[in-house]
Amino acid sequence: GNSVTQMEGPVTLSEEAFLTINCTYTATGYPSLFWYVQYPGEGLQLLLKATKADDKGSNKGFEATYRKETTSFHLEKGSVQVSDSAVYFCALSASDSWGKLQFGAGTQVVVTP
Amino acid sequence: SAVISQKPSRDICQRGTSLTIQCQVDSQVTMMFWYRQQPGQSLTLIATANQGSEATYESGFVIDKFPISRPNLTFSTLTVSNMSPEDSSIYLCSVTYSGANVLTFGAGSRLTVL
């Protein structure tokens, strides 16, 4: 079946540091890939997405590239802020079951001043 | 994107009781889903809410425990029946439109079962 594997957290960084959260997936066909973010006490928000190989999703300084050859969708940000402290979820939607997201375990990111 | 309202936002419930969560969307959507997020864990799909017919449940979830209704294109309810402390979770409604490759989530309903 489909699955998503994320690096474990928590990840603790200083402000302005570089952030990478690794995400790899297993799926048949050509899934769509997503990063969602959950800020403390809030609901889940879509951060970015990519729907086909080599697509790059970007938003709020975050980027992730859909790499089919390595089945990966790593999230990166060049300079994090305290306000980026949140839990980040990688997810996929298989091509034959749209809307049924398979989520990774989530990675908590803590950015200190 | 759709604006989703969930009620209640949080509740504390007694073991053995049932609670119904409402999900209202500000526009007609194609698909509605219910997810569960157990404490400190990721999200798991409970079921797809189908308009005017029985919901489609994922493995490990059954209608007797989680009855779902969807009477129209903008509204759905999820009931958590005969609750136990293991049902303490955040329950999230999510929606999407036909052809829109994005799933939007409500803020969630945080249930604590004592």
mmCIF file of C-alpha atoms in Angstrom, chain A residues 32 34 36 38 43-44 46 49 51 89 98-101 103-105, chain B residues 31 33 35 37 41-43 45 48 58 96 100-103 105 107:
data_model
loop_
_atom_site.group_PDB
_atom_site.id
_atom_site.type_symbol
_atom_site.label_atom_id
_atom_site.label_comp_id
_atom_site.label_asym_id
_atom_site.label_seq_id
_atom_site.Cartn_x
_atom_site.Cartn_y
_atom_site.Cartn_z
ATOM 1 C CA SER A 32 0.276 14.069 -5.863
ATOM 2 C CA PHE A 34 1.753 17.815 -0.310
ATOM 3 C CA TYR A 36 0.734 20.642 5.351
ATOM 4 C CA GLN A 38 -0.105 22.786 11.804
ATOM 5 C CA GLY A 43 -5.888 23.527 12.203
ATOM 6 C CA LEU A 44 -4.076 21.986 9.281
ATOM 7 C CA LEU A 46 -1.780 23.454 3.011
ATOM 8 C CA LYS A 49 2.028 20.869 -3.354
ATOM 9 C CA THR A 51 1.397 17.006 -8.825
ATOM 10 C CA PHE A 89 3.173 16.857 7.626
ATOM 11 C CA TRP A 98 -8.163 11.607 -4.843
ATOM 12 C CA GLY A 99 -8.881 13.207 -1.490
ATOM 13 C CA LYS A 100 -7.724 10.213 0.508
ATOM 14 C CA LEU A 101 -4.507 11.585 1.871
ATOM 15 C CA PHE A 103 0.040 11.367 5.927
ATOM 16 C CA GLY A 104 3.497 10.988 7.344
ATOM 17 C CA ALA A 105 3.954 11.007 11.098
ATOM 18 C CA MET B 31 -16.144 15.518 -1.737
ATOM 19 C CA PHE B 33 -13.968 13.504 4.321
ATOM 20 C CA TYR B 35 -10.062 12.426 9.525
ATOM 21 C CA GLN B 37 -5.725 12.875 14.728
ATOM 22 C CA GLN B 41 0.068 11.423 16.091
ATOM 23 C CA SER B 42 -0.611 11.894 12.415
ATOM 24 C CA LEU B 43 -3.941 12.036 10.641
ATOM 25 C CA LEU B 45 -8.835 8.944 7.219
ATOM 26 C CA THR B 48 -15.661 9.591 2.809
ATOM 27 C CA GLU B 58 -11.632 2.971 5.702
ATOM 28 C CA THR B 96 -12.376 19.342 -2.098
ATOM 29 C CA ALA B 100 -9.241 21.021 -7.637
ATOM 30 C CA ASN B 101 -6.131 19.192 -6.581
ATOM 31 C CA VAL B 102 -6.248 20.495 -3.026
ATOM 32 C CA LEU B 103 -7.824 19.261 0.188
ATOM 33 C CA PHE B 105 -9.305 21.153 6.331
ATOM 34 C CA ALA B 107 -9.997 23.679 12.328
#
